[in-house]
Amino acid sequence: MQRVFLLMTALLLVCGLSIPEVGAKKKDRFYFERLGYAHWEFPVDKKVIALTFDDGPDPIYTPQVLELLSAYHQHATFFLIGRKVKQYPQIARDTALLGNELGNHTYTHRHVARMTESELIQELNETHDEIQRATGEDTKYFRPPRGFYDERSVLTAYRHGYPVVLWSWDEDSRDWEAPGVHNIVKTVMSHIDPGDIVLFHDGTGNSKQTISALKIILPALQERGYQCITISEMSRLSRAAANAAHK
Ligand SMILES: [Zn+2]
């Protein structure tokens, strides 16, 4: 009998440990979004979207992206890797001079879960300083490598002055795995909505497909009446829309 009781107690303990705490607030996307600590998209009342490019500056692909954006009079946000800015400061400078926004994507592109809090702060600072030296610009937003986020990294970045910017769940072009130009175009264009953040890469070996896809996507967006703006502009428009709604 005693053995059965002990077994029951052990079972309850094991089960009890796996049951989530009742009433605990889940720190998911919506929790961080509500607080303004992180953004996946922005509620706006205009036909605008934010194109974002990760992992540059790249000497081959970034200039091609810049040329295309300029040709269609559009702007984007580039999440730069600090050590690449050190290698290619002129490309970072050109990116900013054309009216694009520069974001912080860490110095080494290490996974943030493998960094201590102080290492993450150091990576943010080093990247900020490298970008400022090259361009004179401040970085205002942080995108963690591979889009990984958890409570610790979001709070660390936010307290350090960096809201986190991810991307719309249906706007990951997956261009980094070279899915084919047609698939990149289809992924982006079939789900586009005002306020979306679209994820591209200009600093991977597969960015050639990104360039070909942009040649189709940019005129298609224009045809549908969309304007591509930076994350800062999007944030401003989103706040203005919220204020107008409360009046
Ligand atoms: Zn990246």
Tab-separated table of C-alpha atoms and ligand atoms in Angstrom:
chain	number	residue	atom	x	y	z
A	1	MET	CA	0.000	0.000	0.000
A	2	GLN	CA	2.791	2.347	1.001
A	3	ARG	CA	4.545	1.552	-2.249
A	4	VAL	CA	1.397	2.469	-4.227
A	5	PHE	CA	1.117	5.753	-2.313
A	6	LEU	CA	4.751	6.611	-3.022
A	7	LEU	CA	4.265	5.771	-6.694
A	8	MET	CA	1.149	7.990	-6.868
A	9	THR	CA	3.006	10.876	-5.189
A	10	ALA	CA	5.909	10.523	-7.610
A	11	LEU	CA	3.518	10.488	-10.566
A	12	LEU	CA	1.710	13.583	-9.334
A	13	LEU	CA	5.007	15.385	-8.844
A	14	VAL	CA	6.169	14.516	-12.343
A	15	CYS	CA	2.820	15.558	-13.845
A	16	GLY	CA	2.659	18.662	-11.687
A	17	LEU	CA	6.023	19.812	-12.923
A	18	SER	CA	4.939	19.580	-16.535
A	19	ILE	CA	1.713	21.543	-16.043
A	20	PRO	CA	2.253	25.257	-16.749
A	21	GLU	CA	1.737	27.593	-13.838
A	22	VAL	CA	-1.935	28.586	-13.714
A	23	GLY	CA	-2.425	32.242	-14.585
A	24	ALA	CA	1.206	32.739	-15.684
A	25	LYS	CA	1.378	35.388	-18.415
A	26	LYS	CA	2.689	33.816	-21.611
A	27	LYS	CA	5.576	35.860	-22.962
A	28	ASP	CA	4.904	35.265	-26.619
A	29	ARG	CA	4.793	37.511	-29.675
A	30	PHE	CA	1.614	39.242	-28.546
A	31	TYR	CA	2.989	39.990	-25.079
A	32	PHE	CA	6.084	41.721	-26.489
A	33	GLU	CA	4.111	43.412	-29.275
A	34	ARG	CA	1.586	44.897	-26.844
A	35	LEU	CA	4.402	46.427	-24.819
A	36	GLY	CA	6.148	47.757	-27.943
A	37	TYR	CA	9.293	45.739	-27.156
A	38	ALA	CA	9.184	43.873	-30.478
A	39	HIS	CA	7.428	44.204	-33.832
A	40	TRP	CA	6.314	41.672	-36.415
A	41	GLU	CA	4.246	44.156	-38.406
A	42	PHE	CA	2.664	47.544	-37.829
A	43	PRO	CA	-1.015	48.508	-37.809
A	44	VAL	CA	-1.213	51.294	-40.399
A	45	ASP	CA	-3.986	52.903	-42.427
A	46	LYS	CA	-1.915	53.434	-45.592
A	47	LYS	CA	-0.653	51.127	-48.318
A	48	VAL	CA	2.903	50.892	-47.041
A	49	ILE	CA	5.244	47.974	-46.297
A	50	ALA	CA	8.802	47.634	-44.988
A	51	LEU	CA	11.323	45.646	-47.006
A	52	THR	CA	14.213	44.463	-44.839
A	53	PHE	CA	17.581	43.008	-45.873
A	54	ASP	CA	19.782	41.040	-43.464
A	55	ASP	CA	23.453	40.079	-43.208
A	56	GLY	CA	25.108	42.824	-45.265
A	57	PRO	CA	26.838	44.971	-46.220
A	58	ASP	CA	27.900	42.763	-49.088
A	59	PRO	CA	30.213	43.984	-51.868
A	60	ILE	CA	28.351	42.058	-54.599
A	61	TYR	CA	24.672	42.138	-53.694
A	62	THR	CA	24.064	45.259	-51.589
A	63	PRO	CA	24.958	47.674	-54.446
A	64	GLN	CA	22.519	45.792	-56.715
A	65	VAL	CA	19.719	46.052	-54.132
A	66	LEU	CA	20.458	49.754	-53.699
A	67	GLU	CA	20.344	50.344	-57.425
A	68	LEU	CA	16.978	48.612	-57.752
A	69	LEU	CA	15.455	50.436	-54.774
A	70	SER	CA	16.613	53.776	-56.212
A	71	ALA	CA	15.277	52.941	-59.668
A	72	TYR	CA	11.802	52.418	-58.176
A	73	HIS	CA	12.123	55.309	-55.655
A	74	GLN	CA	11.691	52.990	-52.675
A	75	HIS	CA	13.466	52.691	-49.329
A	76	ALA	CA	14.288	49.735	-47.099
A	77	THR	CA	15.895	48.837	-43.787
A	78	PHE	CA	19.198	46.962	-43.793
A	79	PHE	CA	20.106	44.952	-40.679
A	80	LEU	CA	23.893	45.059	-40.785
A	81	ILE	CA	26.496	42.779	-39.228
A	82	GLY	CA	29.093	44.896	-37.405
A	83	ARG	CA	32.188	43.044	-38.587
A	84	LYS	CA	31.028	43.354	-42.215
A	85	VAL	CA	30.519	47.102	-41.767
A	86	LYS	CA	34.148	47.257	-40.647
A	87	GLN	CA	35.121	45.443	-43.877
A	88	TYR	CA	32.876	47.450	-46.210
A	89	PRO	CA	32.219	50.862	-44.626
A	90	GLN	CA	31.666	52.553	-47.992
A	91	ILE	CA	28.759	50.241	-48.826
A	92	ALA	CA	27.130	50.984	-45.472
A	93	ARG	CA	27.654	54.712	-46.178
A	94	ASP	CA	26.058	54.441	-49.646
A	95	THR	CA	23.102	52.545	-48.141
A	96	ALA	CA	22.417	55.345	-45.662
A	97	LEU	CA	23.066	58.152	-48.164
A	98	LEU	CA	20.288	56.803	-50.375
A	99	GLY	CA	17.767	57.311	-47.546
A	100	ASN	CA	17.635	53.740	-46.286
A	101	GLU	CA	17.616	52.858	-42.593
A	102	LEU	CA	20.408	50.889	-40.928
A	103	GLY	CA	19.556	48.373	-38.211
A	104	ASN	CA	21.676	46.405	-35.755
A	105	HIS	CA	22.164	42.668	-36.470
A	106	THR	CA	24.978	42.005	-33.922
A	107	TYR	CA	28.718	42.158	-34.549
A	108	THR	CA	29.421	38.464	-35.133
A	109	HIS	CA	25.985	37.043	-36.097
A	110	ARG	CA	26.140	34.601	-33.185
A	111	HIS	CA	22.919	33.071	-31.854
A	112	VAL	CA	21.712	35.332	-29.026
A	113	ALA	CA	20.718	32.368	-26.844
A	114	ARG	CA	24.420	31.478	-26.667
A	115	MET	CA	25.384	34.963	-25.458
A	116	THR	CA	25.339	36.275	-21.920
A	117	GLU	CA	23.452	39.509	-21.320
A	118	SER	CA	26.680	41.511	-21.252
A	119	GLU	CA	27.922	39.838	-24.452
A	120	LEU	CA	24.710	40.827	-26.222
A	121	ILE	CA	25.064	44.425	-25.018
A	122	GLN	CA	28.679	44.426	-26.190
A	123	GLU	CA	27.661	43.152	-29.646
A	124	LEU	CA	24.944	45.829	-29.891
A	125	ASN	CA	27.385	48.569	-28.849
A	126	GLU	CA	30.196	47.442	-31.149
A	127	THR	CA	27.847	47.268	-34.123
A	128	HIS	CA	26.311	50.638	-33.311
A	129	ASP	CA	29.767	52.224	-33.067
A	130	GLU	CA	31.003	50.593	-36.276
A	131	ILE	CA	27.920	51.833	-38.178
A	132	GLN	CA	28.243	55.298	-36.686
A	133	ARG	CA	31.937	55.502	-37.624
A	134	ALA	CA	31.131	54.468	-41.202
A	135	THR	CA	27.954	56.462	-41.775
A	136	GLY	CA	27.359	58.941	-38.942
A	137	GLU	CA	23.980	57.228	-38.387
A	138	ASP	CA	22.484	55.815	-35.186
A	139	THR	CA	20.879	52.379	-35.220
A	140	LYS	CA	17.428	52.317	-33.632
A	141	TYR	CA	16.265	48.727	-34.085
A	142	PHE	CA	17.703	45.288	-33.439
A	143	ARG	CA	17.057	42.114	-35.403
A	144	PRO	CA	18.496	39.025	-33.727
A	145	PRO	CA	20.364	36.583	-36.002
A	146	ARG	CA	17.991	33.964	-37.468
A	147	GLY	CA	15.085	35.793	-35.853
A	148	PHE	CA	15.568	33.955	-32.568
A	149	TYR	CA	14.112	35.766	-29.572
A	150	ASP	CA	13.370	34.953	-25.964
A	151	GLU	CA	12.393	37.037	-22.961
A	152	ARG	CA	15.962	37.645	-21.827
A	153	SER	CA	17.250	38.880	-25.189
A	154	VAL	CA	14.177	41.015	-25.980
A	155	LEU	CA	14.317	42.720	-22.569
A	156	THR	CA	18.089	43.188	-22.743
A	157	ALA	CA	17.866	44.784	-26.200
A	158	TYR	CA	14.844	46.927	-25.313
A	159	ARG	CA	16.353	48.213	-22.052
A	160	HIS	CA	19.441	49.057	-24.044
A	161	GLY	CA	17.377	51.239	-26.390
A	162	TYR	CA	16.638	48.699	-29.114
A	163	PRO	CA	13.116	47.511	-29.889
A	164	VAL	CA	13.350	44.166	-31.692
A	165	VAL	CA	12.132	43.928	-35.299
A	166	LEU	CA	11.186	40.518	-36.678
A	167	TRP	CA	9.007	40.064	-39.796
A	168	SER	CA	5.423	39.223	-40.762
A	169	TRP	CA	4.823	35.492	-40.341
A	170	ASP	CA	3.773	35.119	-43.968
A	171	GLU	CA	6.485	37.409	-45.377
A	172	ASP	CA	9.629	35.321	-44.885
A	173	SER	CA	10.894	35.062	-48.470
A	174	ARG	CA	13.256	32.211	-47.430
A	175	ASP	CA	15.607	33.584	-50.074
A	176	TRP	CA	18.630	32.390	-48.064
A	177	GLU	CA	17.878	28.795	-49.064
A	178	ALA	CA	17.567	29.645	-52.793
A	179	PRO	CA	14.005	28.334	-53.300
A	180	GLY	CA	13.903	29.705	-56.870
A	181	VAL	CA	13.046	33.213	-58.045
A	182	HIS	CA	9.422	32.288	-58.784
A	183	ASN	CA	8.899	30.960	-55.240
A	184	ILE	CA	10.404	34.070	-53.633
A	185	VAL	CA	8.096	36.281	-55.694
A	186	LYS	CA	5.070	34.098	-54.923
A	187	THR	CA	5.752	33.993	-51.162
A	188	VAL	CA	6.071	37.760	-50.947
A	189	MET	CA	3.321	38.831	-53.340
A	190	SER	CA	0.549	36.398	-52.432
A	191	HIS	CA	0.243	37.544	-48.820
A	192	ILE	CA	1.177	41.196	-48.917
A	193	ASP	CA	-0.826	43.512	-46.611
A	194	PRO	CA	-0.351	47.102	-45.425
A	195	GLY	CA	2.071	47.303	-42.487
A	196	ASP	CA	3.894	44.067	-43.384
A	197	ILE	CA	7.595	43.577	-42.772
A	198	VAL	CA	9.221	41.464	-45.507
A	199	LEU	CA	12.424	39.489	-44.883
A	200	PHE	CA	15.159	39.279	-47.507
A	201	HIS	CA	18.927	38.751	-47.332
A	202	ASP	CA	21.553	40.698	-49.253
A	203	GLY	CA	24.551	39.092	-47.564
A	204	THR	CA	24.329	35.362	-48.279
A	205	GLY	CA	25.758	33.274	-51.113
A	206	ASN	CA	22.205	32.799	-52.422
A	207	SER	CA	21.290	36.476	-52.683
A	208	LYS	CA	21.512	36.278	-56.477
A	209	GLN	CA	17.935	34.967	-56.494
A	210	THR	CA	16.908	37.851	-54.234
A	211	ILE	CA	18.106	40.328	-56.862
A	212	SER	CA	16.193	38.587	-59.664
A	213	ALA	CA	13.074	38.388	-57.468
A	214	LEU	CA	13.289	42.100	-56.598
A	215	LYS	CA	13.244	42.949	-60.299
A	216	ILE	CA	9.754	41.405	-60.383
A	217	ILE	CA	8.550	42.330	-56.877
A	218	LEU	CA	9.347	46.066	-56.971
A	219	PRO	CA	7.301	46.859	-60.105
A	220	ALA	CA	4.527	44.510	-58.904
A	221	LEU	CA	4.304	46.367	-55.593
A	222	GLN	CA	4.235	49.673	-57.414
A	223	GLU	CA	1.446	48.419	-59.645
A	224	ARG	CA	-0.599	47.461	-56.579
A	225	GLY	CA	-0.060	50.929	-55.118
A	226	TYR	CA	2.330	49.989	-52.307
A	227	GLN	CA	5.101	52.244	-51.102
A	228	CYS	CA	8.172	50.723	-49.421
A	229	ILE	CA	9.296	52.695	-46.362
A	230	THR	CA	11.766	52.263	-43.500
A	231	ILE	CA	10.925	50.749	-40.118
A	232	SER	CA	11.205	54.166	-38.438
A	233	GLU	CA	8.749	55.680	-40.933
A	234	MET	CA	6.432	52.729	-40.478
A	235	SER	CA	6.543	53.117	-36.706
A	236	ARG	CA	5.718	56.824	-37.056
A	237	LEU	CA	2.761	56.111	-39.354
A	238	SER	CA	1.529	53.419	-37.018
A	239	ARG	CA	1.575	55.796	-34.028
A	240	ALA	CA	-0.202	58.461	-36.094
A	241	ALA	CA	-2.900	55.943	-37.095
A	242	ALA	CA	-3.372	54.914	-33.441
A	243	ASN	CA	-3.668	58.559	-32.338
A	244	ALA	CA	-6.194	59.324	-35.088
A	245	ALA	CA	-8.272	56.305	-34.041
A	246	HIS	CA	-8.415	57.541	-30.434
A	247	LYS	CA	-9.614	61.030	-31.338
B	1	ZN	ZN	21.161	37.243	-40.204
